[in-house]
PDB file of C-alpha atoms in Angstrom:
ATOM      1  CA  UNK A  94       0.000   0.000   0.000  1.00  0.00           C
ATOM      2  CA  UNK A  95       1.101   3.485  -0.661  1.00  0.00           C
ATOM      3  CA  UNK A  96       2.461   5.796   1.893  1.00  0.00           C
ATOM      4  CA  UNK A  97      -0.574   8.039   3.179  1.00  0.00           C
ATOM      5  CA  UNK A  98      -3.128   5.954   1.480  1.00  0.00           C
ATOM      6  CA  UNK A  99      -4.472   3.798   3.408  1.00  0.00           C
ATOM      7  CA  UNK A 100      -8.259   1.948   3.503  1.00  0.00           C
ATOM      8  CA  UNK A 101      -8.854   4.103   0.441  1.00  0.00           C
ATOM      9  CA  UNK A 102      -8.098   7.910   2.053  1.00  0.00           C
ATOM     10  CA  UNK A 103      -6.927  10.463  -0.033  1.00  0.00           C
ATOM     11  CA  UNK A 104      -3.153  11.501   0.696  1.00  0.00           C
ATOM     12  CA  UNK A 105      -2.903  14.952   2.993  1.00  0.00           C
ATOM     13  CA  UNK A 106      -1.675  17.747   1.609  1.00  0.00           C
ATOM     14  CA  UNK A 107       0.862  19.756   3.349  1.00  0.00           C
ATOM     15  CA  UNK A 108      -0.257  23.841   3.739  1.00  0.00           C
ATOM     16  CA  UNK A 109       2.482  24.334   0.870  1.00  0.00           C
ATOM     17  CA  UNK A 110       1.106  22.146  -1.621  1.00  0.00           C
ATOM     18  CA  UNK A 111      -0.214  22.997  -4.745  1.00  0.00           C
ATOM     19  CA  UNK A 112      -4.077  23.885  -4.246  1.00  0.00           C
ATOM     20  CA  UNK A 113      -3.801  24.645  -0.603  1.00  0.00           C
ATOM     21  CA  UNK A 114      -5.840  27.087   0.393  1.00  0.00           C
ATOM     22  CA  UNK A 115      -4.661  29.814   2.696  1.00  0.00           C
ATOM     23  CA  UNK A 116      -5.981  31.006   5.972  1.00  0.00           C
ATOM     24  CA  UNK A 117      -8.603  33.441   5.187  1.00  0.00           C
ATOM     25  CA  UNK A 118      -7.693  37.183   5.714  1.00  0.00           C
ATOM     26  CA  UNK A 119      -9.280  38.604   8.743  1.00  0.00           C
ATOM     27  CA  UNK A 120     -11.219  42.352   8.208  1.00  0.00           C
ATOM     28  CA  UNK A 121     -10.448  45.303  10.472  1.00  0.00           C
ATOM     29  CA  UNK A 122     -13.696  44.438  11.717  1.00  0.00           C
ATOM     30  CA  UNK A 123     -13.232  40.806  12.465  1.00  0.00           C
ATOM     31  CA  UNK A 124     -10.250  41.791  14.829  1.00  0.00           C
ATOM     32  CA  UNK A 125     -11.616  44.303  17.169  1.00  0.00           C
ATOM     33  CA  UNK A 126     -13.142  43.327  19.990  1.00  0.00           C
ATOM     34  CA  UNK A 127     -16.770  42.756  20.645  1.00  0.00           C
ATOM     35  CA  UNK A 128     -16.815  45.484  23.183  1.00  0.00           C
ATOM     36  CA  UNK A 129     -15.142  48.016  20.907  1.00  0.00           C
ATOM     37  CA  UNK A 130     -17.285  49.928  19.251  1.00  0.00           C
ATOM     38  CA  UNK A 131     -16.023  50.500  15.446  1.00  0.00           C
ATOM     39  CA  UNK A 132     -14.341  53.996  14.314  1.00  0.00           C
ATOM     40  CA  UNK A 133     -16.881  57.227  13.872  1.00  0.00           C
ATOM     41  CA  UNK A 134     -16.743  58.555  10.661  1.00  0.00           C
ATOM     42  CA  UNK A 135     -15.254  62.137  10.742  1.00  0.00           C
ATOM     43  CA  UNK A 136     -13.386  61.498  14.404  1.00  0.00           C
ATOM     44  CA  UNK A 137      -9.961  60.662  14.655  1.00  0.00           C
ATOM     45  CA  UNK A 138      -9.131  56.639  15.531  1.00  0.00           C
ATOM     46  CA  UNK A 139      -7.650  56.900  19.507  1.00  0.00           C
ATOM     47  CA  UNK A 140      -4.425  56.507  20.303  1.00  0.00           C
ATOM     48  CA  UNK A 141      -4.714  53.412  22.354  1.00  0.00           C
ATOM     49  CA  UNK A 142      -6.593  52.028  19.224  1.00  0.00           C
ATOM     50  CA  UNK A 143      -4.165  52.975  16.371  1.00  0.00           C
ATOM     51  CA  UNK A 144      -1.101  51.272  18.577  1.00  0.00           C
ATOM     52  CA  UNK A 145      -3.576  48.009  18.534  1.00  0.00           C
ATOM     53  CA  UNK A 146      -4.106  48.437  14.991  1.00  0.00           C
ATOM     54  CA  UNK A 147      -0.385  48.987  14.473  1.00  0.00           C
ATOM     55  CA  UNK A 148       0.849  46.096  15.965  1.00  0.00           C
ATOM     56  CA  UNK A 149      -2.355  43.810  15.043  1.00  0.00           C
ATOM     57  CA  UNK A 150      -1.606  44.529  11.310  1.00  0.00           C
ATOM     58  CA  UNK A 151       2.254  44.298  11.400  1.00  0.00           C
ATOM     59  CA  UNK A 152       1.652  40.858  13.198  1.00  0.00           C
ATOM     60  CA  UNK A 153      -0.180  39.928  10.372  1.00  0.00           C
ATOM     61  CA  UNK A 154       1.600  40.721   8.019  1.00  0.00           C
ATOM     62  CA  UNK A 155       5.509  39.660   9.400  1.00  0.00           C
ATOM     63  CA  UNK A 156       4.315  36.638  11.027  1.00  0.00           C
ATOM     64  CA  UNK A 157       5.801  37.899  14.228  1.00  0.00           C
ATOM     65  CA  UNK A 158       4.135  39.097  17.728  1.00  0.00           C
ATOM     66  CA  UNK A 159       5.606  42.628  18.323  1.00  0.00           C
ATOM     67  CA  UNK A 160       6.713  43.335  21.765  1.00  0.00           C
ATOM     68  CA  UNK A 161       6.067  46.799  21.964  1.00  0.00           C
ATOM     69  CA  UNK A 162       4.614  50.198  20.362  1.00  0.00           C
ATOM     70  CA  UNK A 163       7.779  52.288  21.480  1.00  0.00           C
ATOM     71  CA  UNK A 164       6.348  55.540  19.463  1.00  0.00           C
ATOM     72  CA  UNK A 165       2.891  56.990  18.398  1.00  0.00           C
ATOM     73  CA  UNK A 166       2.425  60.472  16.894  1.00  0.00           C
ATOM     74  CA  UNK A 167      -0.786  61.913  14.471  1.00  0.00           C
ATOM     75  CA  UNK A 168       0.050  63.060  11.114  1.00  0.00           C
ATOM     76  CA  UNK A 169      -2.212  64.573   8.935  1.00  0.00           C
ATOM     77  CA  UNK A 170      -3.340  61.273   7.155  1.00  0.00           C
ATOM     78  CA  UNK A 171      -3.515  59.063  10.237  1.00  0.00           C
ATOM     79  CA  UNK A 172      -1.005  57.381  12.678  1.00  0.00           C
ATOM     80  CA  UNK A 173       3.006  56.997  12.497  1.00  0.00           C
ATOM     81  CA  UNK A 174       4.021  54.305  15.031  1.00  0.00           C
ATOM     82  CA  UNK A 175       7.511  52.185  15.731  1.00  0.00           C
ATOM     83  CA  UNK A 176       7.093  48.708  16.939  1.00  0.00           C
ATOM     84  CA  UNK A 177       9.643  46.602  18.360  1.00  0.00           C
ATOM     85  CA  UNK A 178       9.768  42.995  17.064  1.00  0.00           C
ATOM     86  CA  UNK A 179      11.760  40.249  18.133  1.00  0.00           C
ATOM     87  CA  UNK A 180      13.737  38.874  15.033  1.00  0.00           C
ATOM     88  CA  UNK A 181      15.936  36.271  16.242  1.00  0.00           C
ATOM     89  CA  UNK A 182      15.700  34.670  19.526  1.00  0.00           C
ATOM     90  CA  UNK A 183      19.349  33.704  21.319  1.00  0.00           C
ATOM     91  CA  UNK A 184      20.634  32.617  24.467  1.00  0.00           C
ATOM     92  CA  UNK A 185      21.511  34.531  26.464  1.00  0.00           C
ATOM     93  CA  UNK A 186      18.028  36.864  26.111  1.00  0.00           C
ATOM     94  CA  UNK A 187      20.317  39.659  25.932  1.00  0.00           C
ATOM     95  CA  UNK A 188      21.682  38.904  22.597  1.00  0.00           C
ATOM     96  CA  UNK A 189      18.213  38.813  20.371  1.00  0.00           C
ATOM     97  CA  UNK A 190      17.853  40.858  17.940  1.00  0.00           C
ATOM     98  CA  UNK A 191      15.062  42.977  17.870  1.00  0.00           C
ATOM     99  CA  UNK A 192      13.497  45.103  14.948  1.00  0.00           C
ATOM    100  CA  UNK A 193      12.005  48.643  15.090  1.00  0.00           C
ATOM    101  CA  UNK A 194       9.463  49.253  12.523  1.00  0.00           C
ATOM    102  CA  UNK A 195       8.091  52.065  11.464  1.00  0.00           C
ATOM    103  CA  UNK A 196       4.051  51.495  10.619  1.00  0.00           C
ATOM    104  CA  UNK A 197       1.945  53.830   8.963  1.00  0.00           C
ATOM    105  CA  UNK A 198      -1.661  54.057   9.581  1.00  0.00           C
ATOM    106  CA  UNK A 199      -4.280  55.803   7.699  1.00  0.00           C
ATOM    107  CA  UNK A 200      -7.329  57.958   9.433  1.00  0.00           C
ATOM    108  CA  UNK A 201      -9.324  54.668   9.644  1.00  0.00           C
ATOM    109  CA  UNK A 202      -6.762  52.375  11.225  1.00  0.00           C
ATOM    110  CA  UNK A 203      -5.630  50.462   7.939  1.00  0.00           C
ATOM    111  CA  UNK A 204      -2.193  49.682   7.307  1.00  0.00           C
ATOM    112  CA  UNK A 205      -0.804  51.598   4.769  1.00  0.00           C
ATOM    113  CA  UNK A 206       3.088  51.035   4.901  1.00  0.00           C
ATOM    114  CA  UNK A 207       5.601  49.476   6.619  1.00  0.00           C
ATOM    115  CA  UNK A 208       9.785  49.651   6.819  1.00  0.00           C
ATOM    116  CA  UNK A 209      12.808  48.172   9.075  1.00  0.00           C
ATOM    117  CA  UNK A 210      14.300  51.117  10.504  1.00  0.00           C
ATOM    118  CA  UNK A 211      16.571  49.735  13.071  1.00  0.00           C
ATOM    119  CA  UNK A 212      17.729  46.179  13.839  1.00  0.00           C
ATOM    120  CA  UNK A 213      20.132  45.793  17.268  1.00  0.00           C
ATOM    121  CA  UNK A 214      20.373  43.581  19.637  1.00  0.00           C
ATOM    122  CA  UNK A 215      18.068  43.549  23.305  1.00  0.00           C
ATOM    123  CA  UNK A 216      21.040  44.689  25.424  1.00  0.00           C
ATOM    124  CA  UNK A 217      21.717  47.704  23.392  1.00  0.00           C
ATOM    125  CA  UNK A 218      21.356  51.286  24.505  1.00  0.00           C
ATOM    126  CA  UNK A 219      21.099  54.166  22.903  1.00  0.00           C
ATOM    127  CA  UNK A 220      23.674  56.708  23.508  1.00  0.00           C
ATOM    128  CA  UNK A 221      22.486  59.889  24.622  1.00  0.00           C
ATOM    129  CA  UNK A 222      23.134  62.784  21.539  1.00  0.00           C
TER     130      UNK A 222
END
């Protein structure tokens, strides 16, 4: 009998096969929260909610959990945010290397672009300019 056929079943397929389908894409609306209400037309998203949709989005689309929203500001279009993302786990913790992204976020809370800025490692500091 053939490998992965057996009593007549039909051979898996692995999620990178040919004719696999992919996860479907979840909406904006699909990810908030049932106790959020959605965005008012006209008002400007929160700031609390534009660093979830910042990271929620980036997430999705790096296939990483970001650690932290280290910077928010308003532009005229939307949000600007930097999110930290671990890139490469090591022992010791101190030696990872992290990722700061900078996300941009229209009035709504959608994505719009995305860019590495900075990679270094967890132990790093910043020296004062």
């Amino acid at each position: 009998m053939a490998a992965g056929k057996e009593d007549g079943a039909r051979p898996r397929r692995s999620a990178g096969s040919v004719g696999a389908h992919p996860a479907p894409r979840r909406t904006a609306a699909a990810r908030r929260p049932q106790d959020e209400p959605p965005a008012h037309p006209g008002r400007r998203l929160s700031a609390p909610r534009a660093m979830r949709n910042a990271a929620e989005q980036l997430a999705e689309l790096l296939g990483r959990v970001p650690e932290s929203v280290s910077a928010l500001k308003p532009t005229e279009d939307g949000w600007q945010a930097d999110v930290e993302v671990l890139e490469l786990e090591r022992i010791p913790e101190t030696t990872s290397v992290l990722g700061t992204y900078r996300v941009t976020l229209d009035e709504t809370g959608e994505l719009l672009s995305y860019e590495r800025i900075r990679r270094y490692t967890r132990g790093q500091i910043d020296r004062r300019t």
